[in-house]
Short mmCIF file of C-alpha atoms and ligand atoms in Angstrom, two decimals:
data_model
loop_
_atom_site.label_atom_id
_atom_site.label_comp_id
_atom_site.label_asym_id
_atom_site.label_seq_id
_atom_site.Cartn_x
_atom_site.Cartn_y
_atom_site.Cartn_z
CA UNK A 1483 7.07 92.97 -24.10
CA UNK A 1484 9.65 94.03 -26.63
CA UNK A 1485 13.21 93.07 -25.79
CA UNK A 1486 16.04 94.67 -27.78
CA UNK A 1487 19.30 92.73 -27.57
CA UNK A 1488 21.83 95.37 -28.48
CA UNK A 1489 25.50 96.16 -28.56
CA UNK A 1490 27.27 97.56 -31.61
CA UNK A 1491 30.22 95.34 -30.80
CA UNK A 1492 30.11 92.11 -32.79
CA UNK A 1493 30.53 88.69 -31.26
CA UNK A 1494 29.23 89.52 -27.78
CA UNK A 1495 26.33 87.05 -28.02
CA UNK A 1496 23.40 89.14 -29.27
CA UNK A 1497 22.17 86.44 -31.64
CA UNK A 1498 22.90 83.60 -29.22
CA UNK A 1499 20.93 85.26 -26.42
CA UNK A 1500 18.17 86.42 -28.80
CA UNK A 1501 17.35 82.98 -30.18
CA UNK A 1502 17.56 81.29 -26.79
CA UNK A 1503 15.48 83.98 -25.09
CA UNK A 1504 12.87 83.71 -27.86
CA UNK A 1505 12.85 79.91 -27.50
CA UNK A 1506 12.57 80.08 -23.73
CA UNK A 1507 9.63 82.53 -23.87
CA UNK A 1508 7.96 80.26 -26.45
CA UNK A 1509 8.33 77.27 -24.17
CA UNK A 1510 6.34 79.18 -21.54
CA UNK A 1511 3.43 79.25 -23.98
CA UNK A 1512 3.93 82.77 -25.37
CA UNK A 1513 3.67 83.70 -29.03
CA UNK A 1514 7.07 85.11 -29.90
CA UNK A 1515 8.44 87.03 -32.87
CA UNK A 1516 12.17 87.41 -33.39
CA UNK A 1517 13.15 90.40 -35.52
CA UNK A 1518 16.57 90.09 -37.10
CA UNK A 1519 17.82 93.68 -37.39
CA UNK A 1520 21.32 92.61 -38.42
CA UNK A 1521 22.05 93.04 -42.17
CA UNK A 1522 24.14 89.88 -41.84
CA UNK A 1523 20.97 87.93 -41.04
CA UNK A 1524 22.39 85.53 -38.45
CA UNK A 1525 19.04 84.88 -36.78
CA UNK A 1526 17.56 84.14 -40.21
CA UNK A 1527 20.45 81.72 -40.80
CA UNK A 1528 19.66 80.10 -37.47
CA UNK A 1529 16.03 79.64 -38.53
CA UNK A 1530 17.10 78.25 -41.92
CA UNK A 1531 19.42 75.69 -40.31
CA UNK A 1532 16.50 74.14 -38.46
CA UNK A 1533 14.94 70.95 -39.79
CA UNK A 1534 12.04 70.56 -37.38
CA UNK A 1535 9.04 72.88 -37.00
CA UNK A 1536 10.08 76.41 -35.96
CA UNK A 1537 9.57 77.32 -32.30
CA UNK A 1538 8.90 80.97 -33.10
CA UNK A 1539 8.62 83.30 -36.10
CA UNK A 1540 11.71 85.08 -37.41
CA UNK A 1541 11.60 88.06 -39.76
CA UNK A 1542 14.47 90.10 -41.16
CA UNK A 1543 14.15 93.86 -40.80
CA UNK A 1544 17.58 95.43 -41.22
CA UNK A 1545 16.17 98.91 -41.78
CA UNK A 1546 16.00 101.91 -39.45
CA UNK A 1547 12.20 101.77 -39.51
CA UNK A 1548 11.72 99.11 -36.84
CA UNK A 1549 10.35 101.66 -34.36
CA UNK A 1550 7.75 102.77 -36.91
CA UNK A 1551 6.68 99.26 -37.82
CA UNK A 1552 6.86 97.66 -34.39
CA UNK A 1553 3.27 98.13 -33.26
CA UNK A 1554 2.07 96.56 -36.49
CA UNK A 1555 4.61 93.72 -36.33
CA UNK A 1556 4.01 92.99 -32.65
CA UNK A 1557 0.24 92.91 -33.00
CA UNK A 1558 -0.16 89.12 -32.98
CA UNK A 1559 2.57 88.31 -30.45
CA UNK A 1560 2.99 88.29 -26.69
CA UNK A 1561 6.70 89.04 -26.89
CA UNK A 1562 9.10 90.38 -29.50
CA UNK A 1563 12.86 89.92 -29.37
CA UNK A 1564 14.98 92.18 -31.58
CA UNK A 1565 18.41 90.79 -32.46
CA UNK A 1566 20.41 93.98 -32.87
CA UNK A 1567 22.94 94.92 -35.54
CA UNK A 1568 26.67 95.45 -35.12
CA UNK A 1569 28.04 98.94 -35.92
CA UNK A 1570 25.19 100.58 -37.90
CA UNK A 1571 24.04 103.29 -35.51
CA UNK A 1572 20.77 104.24 -37.21
CA UNK A 1573 19.59 100.62 -37.04
CA UNK A 1574 20.56 100.32 -33.39
CA UNK A 1575 18.79 103.60 -32.62
CA UNK A 1576 15.64 102.39 -34.34
CA UNK A 1577 15.74 99.08 -32.43
CA UNK A 1578 16.18 100.95 -29.14
CA UNK A 1579 13.22 103.21 -29.93
CA UNK A 1580 11.12 100.11 -30.64
CA UNK A 1581 11.97 98.26 -27.41
CA UNK A 1582 10.68 98.29 -23.83
CA UNK A 1583 13.74 96.59 -22.36
CA UNK A 1584 17.28 96.79 -23.75
CA UNK A 1585 19.57 93.89 -22.95
CA UNK A 1586 23.25 94.64 -23.52
CA UNK A 1587 25.34 91.47 -23.71
CA UNK A 1588 28.96 91.96 -22.66
CA UNK A 1589 31.77 89.49 -22.38
CA UNK A 1590 33.98 89.68 -19.34
CA UNK A 1591 36.78 91.46 -21.17
CA UNK A 1592 37.98 95.03 -20.79
CA UNK A 1593 37.52 95.59 -24.54
CA UNK A 1594 33.86 94.68 -24.29
CA UNK A 1595 33.36 96.84 -21.25
CA UNK A 1596 34.92 99.86 -22.99
CA UNK A 1597 33.02 99.20 -26.22
CA UNK A 1598 29.69 99.21 -24.36
CA UNK A 1599 29.87 103.00 -24.03
CA UNK A 1600 28.46 103.39 -27.56
CA UNK A 1601 25.23 101.53 -26.87
CA UNK A 1602 24.93 103.07 -23.40
CA UNK A 1603 25.03 106.53 -25.05
CA UNK A 1604 22.31 105.53 -27.53
CA UNK A 1605 20.15 104.26 -24.67
CA UNK A 1606 20.67 107.53 -22.79
CA UNK A 1607 19.64 109.52 -25.89
CA UNK A 1608 16.52 107.40 -26.37
CA UNK A 1609 15.59 107.71 -22.67
CA UNK A 1610 14.89 111.40 -23.28
CA UNK A 1611 11.94 110.39 -25.48
CA UNK A 1612 11.09 107.15 -23.72
CA UNK A 1613 10.82 107.69 -19.99
CA UNK A 1614 10.04 104.05 -19.24
CA UNK A 1615 12.85 102.55 -21.27
CA UNK A 1616 14.76 99.99 -19.23
CA UNK A 1617 18.28 98.79 -19.95
CA UNK A 1618 20.37 96.08 -18.34
CA UNK A 1619 23.71 94.40 -18.92
CA UNK A 1620 23.86 90.63 -19.34
CA UNK A 1621 27.28 89.06 -18.87
CA UNK A 1622 27.84 86.39 -21.51
CA UNK A 1623 30.66 83.87 -22.06
CA UNK A 1624 31.73 84.01 -18.49
CA UNK A 1625 34.49 81.53 -17.82
CA UNK A 1626 33.70 79.74 -14.58
CA UNK A 1627 35.88 80.50 -11.57
CA UNK A 1628 37.94 83.27 -13.11
CA UNK A 1629 38.68 86.63 -11.54
CA UNK A 1630 37.73 88.48 -14.71
CA UNK A 1631 34.31 86.84 -14.49
CA UNK A 1632 33.85 88.19 -10.99
CA UNK A 1633 35.28 91.64 -11.70
CA UNK A 1634 33.09 92.40 -14.69
CA UNK A 1635 30.15 93.54 -12.56
CA UNK A 1636 32.38 96.02 -10.78
CA UNK A 1637 33.86 97.28 -14.05
CA UNK A 1638 30.37 97.88 -15.45
CA UNK A 1639 29.31 99.97 -12.46
CA UNK A 1640 30.60 103.16 -14.08
CA UNK A 1641 27.75 102.91 -16.62
CA UNK A 1642 25.05 103.20 -13.95
CA UNK A 1643 22.89 100.52 -15.54
CA UNK A 1644 21.95 97.37 -13.66
CA UNK A 1645 23.75 94.11 -14.37
CA UNK A 1646 21.51 91.03 -14.41
CA UNK A 1647 22.22 88.60 -11.57
CA UNK A 1648 22.19 85.75 -14.08
CA UNK A 1649 25.25 85.49 -16.25
CA UNK A 1650 25.72 83.04 -19.08
CA UNK A 1651 28.76 80.82 -18.99
CA UNK A 1652 30.89 80.02 -22.03
CA UNK A 1653 29.72 76.61 -23.24
CA UNK A 1654 30.19 74.71 -26.48
CA UNK A 1655 26.51 73.67 -26.51
CA UNK A 1656 25.55 77.22 -27.59
CA UNK A 1657 27.42 76.80 -30.89
CA UNK A 1658 26.36 73.16 -31.28
CA UNK A 1659 22.70 74.04 -30.85
CA UNK A 1660 22.93 77.06 -33.18
CA UNK A 1661 24.40 74.92 -35.95
CA UNK A 1662 21.12 72.95 -35.97
CA UNK A 1663 18.88 75.98 -35.53
CA UNK A 1664 17.96 74.80 -32.07
CA UNK A 1665 17.77 76.28 -28.61
CA UNK A 1666 20.15 74.90 -25.99
CA UNK A 1667 17.26 73.31 -24.08
CA UNK A 1668 16.43 71.23 -27.15
CA UNK A 1669 19.95 69.82 -27.26
CA UNK A 1670 20.52 69.37 -23.53
CA UNK A 1671 17.28 69.89 -21.64
CA UNK A 1672 18.75 69.51 -18.17
CA UNK A 1673 22.09 71.10 -18.91
CA UNK A 1674 23.60 74.11 -17.17
CA UNK A 1675 23.29 76.28 -20.30
CA UNK A 1676 19.53 75.64 -20.53
CA UNK A 1677 19.19 76.40 -16.82
CA UNK A 1678 21.05 79.71 -17.15
CA UNK A 1679 18.93 80.76 -20.13
CA UNK A 1680 15.76 79.92 -18.19
CA UNK A 1681 17.00 82.05 -15.28
CA UNK A 1682 17.95 84.90 -17.62
CA UNK A 1683 14.48 84.80 -19.19
CA UNK A 1684 12.78 84.81 -15.77
CA UNK A 1685 14.88 87.74 -14.64
CA UNK A 1686 14.13 89.69 -17.84
CA UNK A 1687 10.40 89.08 -17.59
CA UNK A 1688 10.59 90.50 -14.07
CA UNK A 1689 12.60 93.54 -15.21
CA UNK A 1690 10.02 94.15 -17.93
CA UNK A 1691 7.13 94.45 -15.47
P1 LIG B 1373 26.73 88.66 -31.91
O1 LIG B 1373 25.36 88.36 -32.41
O2 LIG B 1373 26.76 89.67 -30.81
O3 LIG B 1373 27.69 89.02 -33.01
P2 LIG B 1373 26.91 85.80 -31.51
O4 LIG B 1373 25.71 85.43 -30.72
O5 LIG B 1373 26.89 85.54 -32.97
O6 LIG B 1373 27.30 87.32 -31.23
O7 LIG B 1373 28.14 85.05 -30.84
C1 LIG B 1373 29.44 85.12 -31.40
C2 LIG B 1373 30.08 83.74 -31.32
O8 LIG B 1373 30.25 83.37 -29.97
C3 LIG B 1373 29.25 82.64 -31.96
O9 LIG B 1373 30.12 81.75 -32.59
C4 LIG B 1373 28.55 81.98 -30.78
O10 LIG B 1373 28.28 80.62 -31.02
C5 LIG B 1373 29.57 82.15 -29.68
N1 LIG B 1373 28.95 82.29 -28.35
C6 LIG B 1373 28.11 83.26 -27.92
N2 LIG B 1373 27.78 83.08 -26.63
C7 LIG B 1373 28.42 81.95 -26.22
C8 LIG B 1373 28.49 81.22 -24.97
N3 LIG B 1373 27.84 81.62 -23.87
N4 LIG B 1373 29.27 80.10 -24.94
C9 LIG B 1373 29.94 79.70 -26.04
N5 LIG B 1373 29.91 80.32 -27.22
C10 LIG B 1373 29.17 81.45 -27.32
MG1 LIG B 1374 24.47 88.57 -34.29
#
């Protein structure tokens, strides 16, 4: 399966979810490739920060040719995760055309909900060519027990795309793990962050089928 983690808004958690999803799929025994489609190369930085053996392969491909190269790139892998770019529309479009499932991270903030309309439009455009394209929202950086956390699902309803049941809570361990090029489960195996990522991965694998 090819998962595209996309949202032209920066800072919503595309890279955080991409690396942890890739790590979680790897832990299940799958061969995973992470494609960094962001010219800033954050997923490549993540890989470079790691001292131990990499969990999965990471390649940088910040060019709007991902959809043309994907079948070649994906050949030796069970799953591919594409960490999407901010802004650059032609890159985002290419990543969407390459993917089977689009995951749109959004933070529970009205600005993020409004900003999602750009990526939703790109997904709608691509759906014309790709009948089986699936797209879902994933709420990230939810702050536990806040009204805005609860209301976000309702606010997203206007987009007519499903919202994953699993949301990812705001937790310092995500930044701590990233600084060492590690997945959250490597830093705190039994922690709540690792559990949420595991649930997110399970839900996405189900959506992909
Ligand atoms: P994007 O790739 O969409 O620009 P990032 O994944 O780089 O977003 O996340 C932006 C910042 O927010 C990073 O500093 C990251 O560590 C932090 N972050 C993302 N998700 C979470 C979370 N669930 N809890 C805490 N910090 C998070
Ligand atoms: Mg990023």
